Amino acid sequence: MKSIRHLLNPLDLSVEEIDTLLDLASDIEHNLPKYAHVCDGKKLATCFYEPSTRTRLSFESAMLNLGGSVLGFSSADSSSAAKGESVADTIRVISCYADICAMRHPKEGAPRVAAEFSSIPVINAGDGGHQHPTQTLTDLLTIRSLKGRLDNLTIGFCGDLKFGRTVHSLIHAMVRYPNVRFVLISPPELRIPEYLRDDVLLANHIEFKEVGNLDEALPELDILYMTRVQRERFFNEEDYIRLKDCYILDRKKMKMAKPDMFILHPLPRVNEISVEVDNDPRAAYFKQAQYGVYVRMALIMTLLEVEKPC
Ligand code: CP
């Protein structure tokens, strides 16, 4: 029997496969009409048990751009999960209705459970504070398009590095490229999880430092990856309120950054990037959201084994 390919973790794709996928996404960006019918007759199910704007709608936009159709639900409350249905049963049913499924779930590992019971490809569209591999593909495409490379970079991650699944996924992916170093900027309470520091960074001899001051870190960065403090993952509101505005990137701070340092943010933004920064040519976060559509088109084609059109 033919095996089904899922995307649950950024490391499910080799560096070579990521290169091929990003090349396809770039071709899609520059030749969009060529891809308008490659998924005619195919259906994407978006099963979102947690709120989303970009991931769900960019997946839907991606499938529509490819000529396919979309179906799904956008909250656990509007699905039979509210009546107690398991993820395993839900995906068995979705497999009868669609050709591919993108799933977001607050429980870490839920998309992996779905994949075990699925007869269609399952894409992890974010699981708890764990991983967000399609955001990582979006980030890789954005960095490669803006900087022309994925190696020889100093990347600063700033904000909630404890709960920020986009940070965890991107670090996992970037350690595979030569001469990438990280500056991890956060308050002590929101540092990256121990497993990431020990099993990924230290184990792979990656150069990194953990600092608390954004101003001091800014001049050395090629990329600044800002993140929101994740209110929904905090156990108490007091801690959230104390930490939520610990970093605010504004025009004054941007004067300390290199002229070719780009700002990325997975969005949504709350207060951590002042709106006055949006017009700075180095602000790349809305462009990044656009890249998310191209890379998800490329991913759908890859997992469905759709041929690239001539
Ligand atoms: N970047 C991201 O995952 O955004 P949404 O939560 O809006 O999908």
CSV table of C-alpha atoms and ligand atoms in Angstrom, one decimal:
chain,number,residue,atom,x,y,z
A,1,MET,CA,0.0,0.0,0.0
A,2,LYS,CA,1.3,3.5,-0.9
A,3,SER,CA,2.4,5.4,2.2
A,4,ILE,CA,0.7,8.8,3.0
A,5,ARG,CA,3.0,11.8,3.6
A,6,HIS,CA,2.1,14.1,6.4
A,7,LEU,CA,3.7,17.3,7.7
A,8,LEU,CA,3.7,17.3,11.5
A,9,ASN,CA,7.1,18.7,12.3
A,10,PRO,CA,9.4,20.9,10.3
A,11,LEU,CA,12.0,18.1,10.3
A,12,ASP,CA,9.6,15.8,8.4
A,13,LEU,CA,11.1,17.5,5.3
A,14,SER,CA,14.8,17.2,4.5
A,15,VAL,CA,16.9,20.3,3.7
A,16,GLU,CA,16.8,19.2,0.0
A,17,GLU,CA,13.0,18.8,0.1
A,18,ILE,CA,12.6,22.2,1.7
A,19,ASP,CA,14.8,23.7,-1.1
A,20,THR,CA,12.6,22.1,-3.7
A,21,LEU,CA,9.4,23.2,-2.0
A,22,LEU,CA,10.7,26.8,-1.6
A,23,ASP,CA,11.7,26.8,-5.3
A,24,LEU,CA,8.2,25.7,-6.2
A,25,ALA,CA,6.7,28.4,-3.9
A,26,SER,CA,8.9,31.1,-5.7
A,27,ASP,CA,7.7,29.8,-9.1
A,28,ILE,CA,4.1,30.0,-7.9
A,29,GLU,CA,4.7,33.6,-6.7
A,30,HIS,CA,5.9,34.7,-10.1
A,31,ASN,CA,3.6,32.6,-12.3
A,32,LEU,CA,0.4,32.3,-10.3
A,33,PRO,CA,-2.1,31.8,-13.3
A,34,LYS,CA,-0.1,28.7,-14.4
A,35,TYR,CA,-1.2,26.9,-11.2
A,36,ALA,CA,-4.9,27.8,-11.4
A,37,HIS,CA,-6.2,24.3,-12.2
A,38,VAL,CA,-3.6,21.9,-10.9
A,39,CYS,CA,-5.9,20.8,-8.0
A,40,ASP,CA,-9.2,20.8,-9.9
A,41,GLY,CA,-11.5,18.4,-8.2
A,42,LYS,CA,-9.4,18.1,-5.0
A,43,LYS,CA,-10.7,19.1,-1.5
A,44,LEU,CA,-8.9,20.6,1.5
A,45,ALA,CA,-10.5,20.2,5.0
A,46,THR,CA,-9.5,22.8,7.5
A,47,CYS,CA,-10.1,21.5,11.0
A,48,PHE,CA,-9.3,24.3,13.4
A,49,TYR,CA,-10.0,23.6,17.1
A,50,GLU,CA,-8.3,27.0,18.0
A,51,PRO,CA,-8.7,30.5,16.6
A,52,SER,CA,-6.8,31.5,13.5
A,53,THR,CA,-6.8,34.2,10.8
A,54,ARG,CA,-3.7,33.7,8.7
A,55,THR,CA,-3.1,29.9,8.8
A,56,ARG,CA,-6.7,28.9,8.1
A,57,LEU,CA,-7.5,31.5,5.5
A,58,SER,CA,-4.1,31.2,3.8
A,59,PHE,CA,-4.6,27.4,3.5
A,60,GLU,CA,-8.1,28.1,2.0
A,61,SER,CA,-6.8,30.8,-0.3
A,62,ALA,CA,-4.0,28.4,-1.4
A,63,MET,CA,-6.4,25.6,-2.3
A,64,LEU,CA,-8.7,27.9,-4.1
A,65,ASN,CA,-5.8,29.4,-6.1
A,66,LEU,CA,-4.9,25.8,-7.2
A,67,GLY,CA,-8.5,25.2,-8.4
A,68,GLY,CA,-9.6,23.0,-5.5
A,69,SER,CA,-12.3,23.4,-3.0
A,70,VAL,CA,-12.4,23.8,0.8
A,71,LEU,CA,-14.5,22.7,3.7
A,72,GLY,CA,-14.1,22.6,7.4
A,73,PHE,CA,-14.7,24.1,10.8
A,74,SER,CA,-13.1,27.1,12.6
A,75,SER,CA,-13.7,26.2,16.2
A,76,ALA,CA,-14.1,23.1,18.4
A,77,ASP,CA,-17.5,24.5,19.4
A,78,SER,CA,-18.8,24.3,15.8
A,79,SER,CA,-17.7,20.7,15.4
A,80,SER,CA,-18.7,17.4,17.1
A,81,ALA,CA,-15.7,17.8,19.4
A,82,ALA,CA,-18.2,19.8,21.5
A,83,LYS,CA,-20.2,16.5,21.9
A,84,GLY,CA,-17.1,14.6,22.9
A,85,GLU,CA,-15.9,13.2,19.5
A,86,SER,CA,-12.2,12.2,19.5
A,87,VAL,CA,-9.6,13.5,17.0
A,88,ALA,CA,-9.1,9.9,15.9
A,89,ASP,CA,-12.8,9.5,15.0
A,90,THR,CA,-13.0,13.0,13.4
A,91,ILE,CA,-10.1,12.4,11.0
A,92,ARG,CA,-11.5,9.0,10.0
A,93,VAL,CA,-14.7,10.8,8.9
A,94,ILE,CA,-12.9,13.8,7.3
A,95,SER,CA,-10.9,11.2,5.3
A,96,CYS,CA,-14.2,10.3,3.6
A,97,TYR,CA,-14.9,13.9,2.7
A,98,ALA,CA,-11.6,15.5,1.6
A,99,ASP,CA,-8.2,14.7,0.0
A,100,ILE,CA,-6.0,16.6,2.5
A,101,CYS,CA,-6.5,18.1,6.0
A,102,ALA,CA,-4.9,21.0,7.8
A,103,MET,CA,-5.5,20.7,11.6
A,104,ARG,CA,-4.9,23.2,14.4
A,105,HIS,CA,-5.4,22.0,18.0
A,106,PRO,CA,-4.6,23.3,21.4
A,107,LYS,CA,-3.3,19.9,22.6
A,108,GLU,CA,0.3,19.2,21.7
A,109,GLY,CA,0.5,16.1,19.5
A,110,ALA,CA,-3.2,16.1,18.4
A,111,PRO,CA,-2.3,16.3,14.6
A,112,ARG,CA,0.1,13.4,15.1
A,113,VAL,CA,-2.7,11.3,16.6
A,114,ALA,CA,-4.9,12.4,13.6
A,115,ALA,CA,-2.2,11.3,11.2
A,116,GLU,CA,-2.1,7.8,12.8
A,117,PHE,CA,-5.8,7.3,12.0
A,118,SER,CA,-6.0,9.2,8.7
A,119,SER,CA,-6.1,7.9,5.1
A,120,ILE,CA,-5.3,11.4,3.7
A,121,PRO,CA,-2.3,13.7,4.4
A,122,VAL,CA,-2.5,15.6,7.6
A,123,ILE,CA,-0.8,19.0,8.0
A,124,ASN,CA,0.0,20.3,11.5
A,125,ALA,CA,-1.3,23.9,11.4
A,126,GLY,CA,-0.2,24.5,15.0
A,127,ASP,CA,-0.4,22.3,18.1
A,128,GLY,CA,-0.5,24.0,21.5
A,129,GLY,CA,2.9,25.5,22.4
A,130,HIS,CA,4.7,22.8,20.4
A,131,GLN,CA,5.2,23.2,16.6
A,132,HIS,CA,3.9,25.2,13.7
A,133,PRO,CA,5.7,23.8,10.6
A,134,THR,CA,3.8,25.7,7.9
A,135,GLN,CA,4.6,29.0,9.6
A,136,THR,CA,8.2,27.8,9.5
A,137,LEU,CA,8.0,27.2,5.8
A,138,THR,CA,6.5,30.7,5.4
A,139,ASP,CA,9.4,32.1,7.5
A,140,LEU,CA,12.0,30.2,5.5
A,141,LEU,CA,10.6,31.5,2.2
A,142,THR,CA,10.4,35.0,3.6
A,143,ILE,CA,14.0,35.0,4.8
A,144,ARG,CA,15.3,33.4,1.6
A,145,SER,CA,13.4,35.8,-0.6
A,146,LEU,CA,14.6,38.9,1.4
A,147,LYS,CA,18.1,37.9,2.2
A,148,GLY,CA,18.9,35.6,-0.7
A,149,ARG,CA,20.1,32.8,1.6
A,150,LEU,CA,19.3,30.7,4.7
A,151,ASP,CA,22.9,30.4,5.9
A,152,ASN,CA,25.4,32.8,7.5
A,153,LEU,CA,22.7,34.7,9.4
A,154,THR,CA,22.3,36.1,12.9
A,155,ILE,CA,18.7,35.8,13.9
A,156,GLY,CA,17.2,37.4,17.0
A,157,PHE,CA,14.0,36.0,18.5
A,158,CYS,CA,12.3,38.4,20.8
A,159,GLY,CA,9.4,38.1,23.3
A,160,ASP,CA,7.7,34.9,24.3
A,161,LEU,CA,10.2,32.2,23.5
A,162,LYS,CA,8.7,29.8,26.0
A,163,PHE,CA,5.2,29.4,24.5
A,164,GLY,CA,5.9,30.6,21.0
A,165,ARG,CA,5.6,27.5,18.8
A,166,THR,CA,6.7,29.5,15.7
A,167,VAL,CA,10.0,30.2,17.4
A,168,HIS,CA,10.5,26.5,18.4
A,169,SER,CA,9.8,25.3,14.9
A,170,LEU,CA,12.0,27.9,13.2
A,171,ILE,CA,14.9,27.2,15.5
A,172,HIS,CA,14.6,23.4,14.7
A,173,ALA,CA,14.6,24.2,11.0
A,174,MET,CA,17.4,26.8,11.0
A,175,VAL,CA,20.0,24.8,12.9
A,176,ARG,CA,20.4,22.7,9.7
A,177,TYR,CA,21.9,25.6,7.8
A,178,PRO,CA,25.6,26.5,8.2
A,179,ASN,CA,26.8,29.4,10.3
A,180,VAL,CA,23.5,30.5,11.7
A,181,ARG,CA,23.6,32.0,15.2
A,182,PHE,CA,20.8,33.0,17.5
A,183,VAL,CA,20.3,35.8,19.9
A,184,LEU,CA,17.4,34.9,22.2
A,185,ILE,CA,15.9,38.0,23.7
A,186,SER,CA,13.3,37.4,26.5
A,187,PRO,CA,12.6,38.0,30.2
A,188,PRO,CA,13.9,35.1,32.3
A,189,GLU,CA,10.3,33.7,32.7
A,190,LEU,CA,9.8,33.4,28.9
A,191,ARG,CA,13.1,31.8,27.8
A,192,ILE,CA,13.1,28.9,25.3
A,193,PRO,CA,12.2,25.5,26.8
A,194,GLU,CA,15.1,23.5,28.3
A,195,TYR,CA,14.7,20.7,25.7
A,196,LEU,CA,15.3,23.2,22.9
A,197,ARG,CA,18.4,24.6,24.5
A,198,ASP,CA,19.9,21.3,25.5
A,199,ASP,CA,18.8,18.8,22.8
A,200,VAL,CA,18.7,21.2,19.8
A,201,LEU,CA,21.1,24.1,20.3
A,202,LEU,CA,23.8,22.7,22.6
A,203,ALA,CA,23.6,19.2,21.1
A,204,ASN,CA,24.2,20.6,17.6
A,205,HIS,CA,27.0,23.0,18.8
A,206,ILE,CA,24.9,26.0,17.6
A,207,GLU,CA,26.2,29.5,18.6
A,208,PHE,CA,23.5,31.3,20.7
A,209,LYS,CA,23.1,33.6,23.6
A,210,GLU,CA,20.2,34.4,25.9
A,211,VAL,CA,19.8,38.1,26.7
A,212,GLY,CA,17.2,40.4,28.2
A,213,ASN,CA,18.0,43.7,26.4
A,214,LEU,CA,16.6,44.2,22.9
A,215,ASP,CA,18.5,47.5,22.4
A,216,GLU,CA,21.9,45.9,22.9
A,217,ALA,CA,21.0,43.0,20.6
A,218,LEU,CA,19.6,45.0,17.7
A,219,PRO,CA,22.9,46.2,16.0
A,220,GLU,CA,24.2,42.6,15.3
A,221,LEU,CA,21.0,41.1,13.8
A,222,ASP,CA,20.3,40.2,10.2
A,223,ILE,CA,16.7,39.2,11.1
A,224,LEU,CA,14.6,40.2,14.1
A,225,TYR,CA,11.7,37.7,14.7
A,226,MET,CA,9.3,39.5,17.1
A,227,THR,CA,6.6,37.5,18.9
A,228,ARG,CA,3.5,38.2,20.9
A,229,VAL,CA,3.3,37.2,24.6
A,230,GLN,CA,0.8,34.3,24.4
A,231,ARG,CA,-2.0,35.1,26.8
A,232,GLU,CA,-3.9,31.9,26.1
A,233,ARG,CA,-1.0,29.8,27.3
A,234,PHE,CA,-0.5,31.5,30.7
A,235,PHE,CA,-1.8,29.9,33.9
A,236,ASN,CA,-2.4,33.2,35.6
A,237,GLU,CA,-3.5,36.7,34.3
A,238,GLU,CA,-1.2,38.5,36.7
A,239,ASP,CA,1.9,37.1,35.1
A,240,TYR,CA,0.6,37.9,31.6
A,241,ILE,CA,-0.1,41.5,32.5
A,242,ARG,CA,3.4,41.9,34.1
A,243,LEU,CA,5.1,40.5,31.0
A,244,LYS,CA,2.9,41.5,28.1
A,245,ASP,CA,4.6,44.7,27.2
A,246,CYS,CA,8.2,43.7,28.0
A,247,TYR,CA,9.4,44.6,24.5
A,248,ILE,CA,8.0,47.2,22.2
A,249,LEU,CA,9.8,47.8,18.9
A,250,ASP,CA,9.4,51.4,17.8
A,251,ARG,CA,10.9,53.8,15.3
A,252,LYS,CA,13.6,54.9,17.8
A,253,LYS,CA,14.8,51.4,18.4
A,254,MET,CA,14.9,50.7,14.7
A,255,LYS,CA,17.6,53.4,14.4
A,256,MET,CA,19.9,50.9,16.2
A,257,ALA,CA,19.3,48.1,13.6
A,258,LYS,CA,21.3,47.4,10.4
A,259,PRO,CA,19.8,49.1,7.3
A,260,ASP,CA,19.2,45.6,5.8
A,261,MET,CA,17.9,43.9,9.0
A,262,PHE,CA,14.3,42.6,8.3
A,263,ILE,CA,11.6,42.4,10.9
A,264,LEU,CA,9.5,39.2,10.8
A,265,HIS,CA,6.5,38.4,13.0
A,266,PRO,CA,4.1,35.5,12.6
A,267,LEU,CA,1.2,37.8,13.6
A,268,PRO,CA,-1.2,38.5,15.2
A,269,ARG,CA,0.6,41.5,16.7
A,270,VAL,CA,-0.6,43.1,19.9
A,271,ASN,CA,1.7,45.8,21.2
A,272,GLU,CA,5.1,44.5,20.5
A,273,ILE,CA,5.6,46.3,17.2
A,274,SER,CA,4.5,49.9,17.2
A,275,VAL,CA,2.4,50.7,14.1
A,276,GLU,CA,4.8,53.5,13.3
A,277,VAL,CA,7.3,50.8,12.3
A,278,ASP,CA,4.9,49.4,9.6
A,279,ASN,CA,6.1,51.9,7.0
A,280,ASP,CA,9.8,51.1,7.6
A,281,PRO,CA,11.1,49.2,4.4
A,282,ARG,CA,12.5,46.7,6.8
A,283,ALA,CA,9.1,45.7,8.2
A,284,ALA,CA,8.4,42.4,6.4
A,285,TYR,CA,5.6,40.9,8.4
A,286,PHE,CA,2.7,41.6,6.0
A,287,LYS,CA,4.8,40.4,3.1
A,288,GLN,CA,5.5,37.3,5.2
A,289,ALA,CA,1.7,36.6,5.5
A,290,GLN,CA,1.5,36.8,1.7
A,291,TYR,CA,4.4,34.3,1.3
A,292,GLY,CA,2.3,32.0,3.5
A,293,VAL,CA,-0.1,31.5,0.6
A,294,TYR,CA,2.6,30.6,-1.9
A,295,VAL,CA,4.3,28.1,0.4
A,296,ARG,CA,1.0,26.4,1.4
A,297,MET,CA,0.2,26.1,-2.3
A,298,ALA,CA,3.5,24.4,-2.8
A,299,LEU,CA,3.0,22.2,0.2
A,300,ILE,CA,-0.5,21.0,-0.9
A,301,MET,CA,0.9,20.2,-4.4
A,302,THR,CA,3.8,18.3,-2.8
A,303,LEU,CA,1.7,16.2,-0.4
A,304,LEU,CA,-0.9,15.5,-3.0
A,305,GLU,CA,1.9,14.6,-5.5
A,306,VAL,CA,0.6,17.0,-8.1
A,307,GLU,CA,2.9,17.5,-11.0
A,308,LYS,CA,4.3,21.0,-11.6
A,309,PRO,CA,2.8,22.4,-14.7
A,310,CYS,CA,5.0,23.3,-17.7
B,1,CP,N1,0.8,33.1,12.3
B,1,CP,C1,-0.4,32.4,12.7
B,1,CP,O1,-0.4,31.2,13.0
B,1,CP,O2,-1.5,33.2,12.7
B,1,CP,P1,-3.0,32.7,13.0
B,1,CP,O3,-3.0,32.3,14.4
B,1,CP,O4,-3.9,33.9,12.7
B,1,CP,O5,-3.2,31.6,12.1
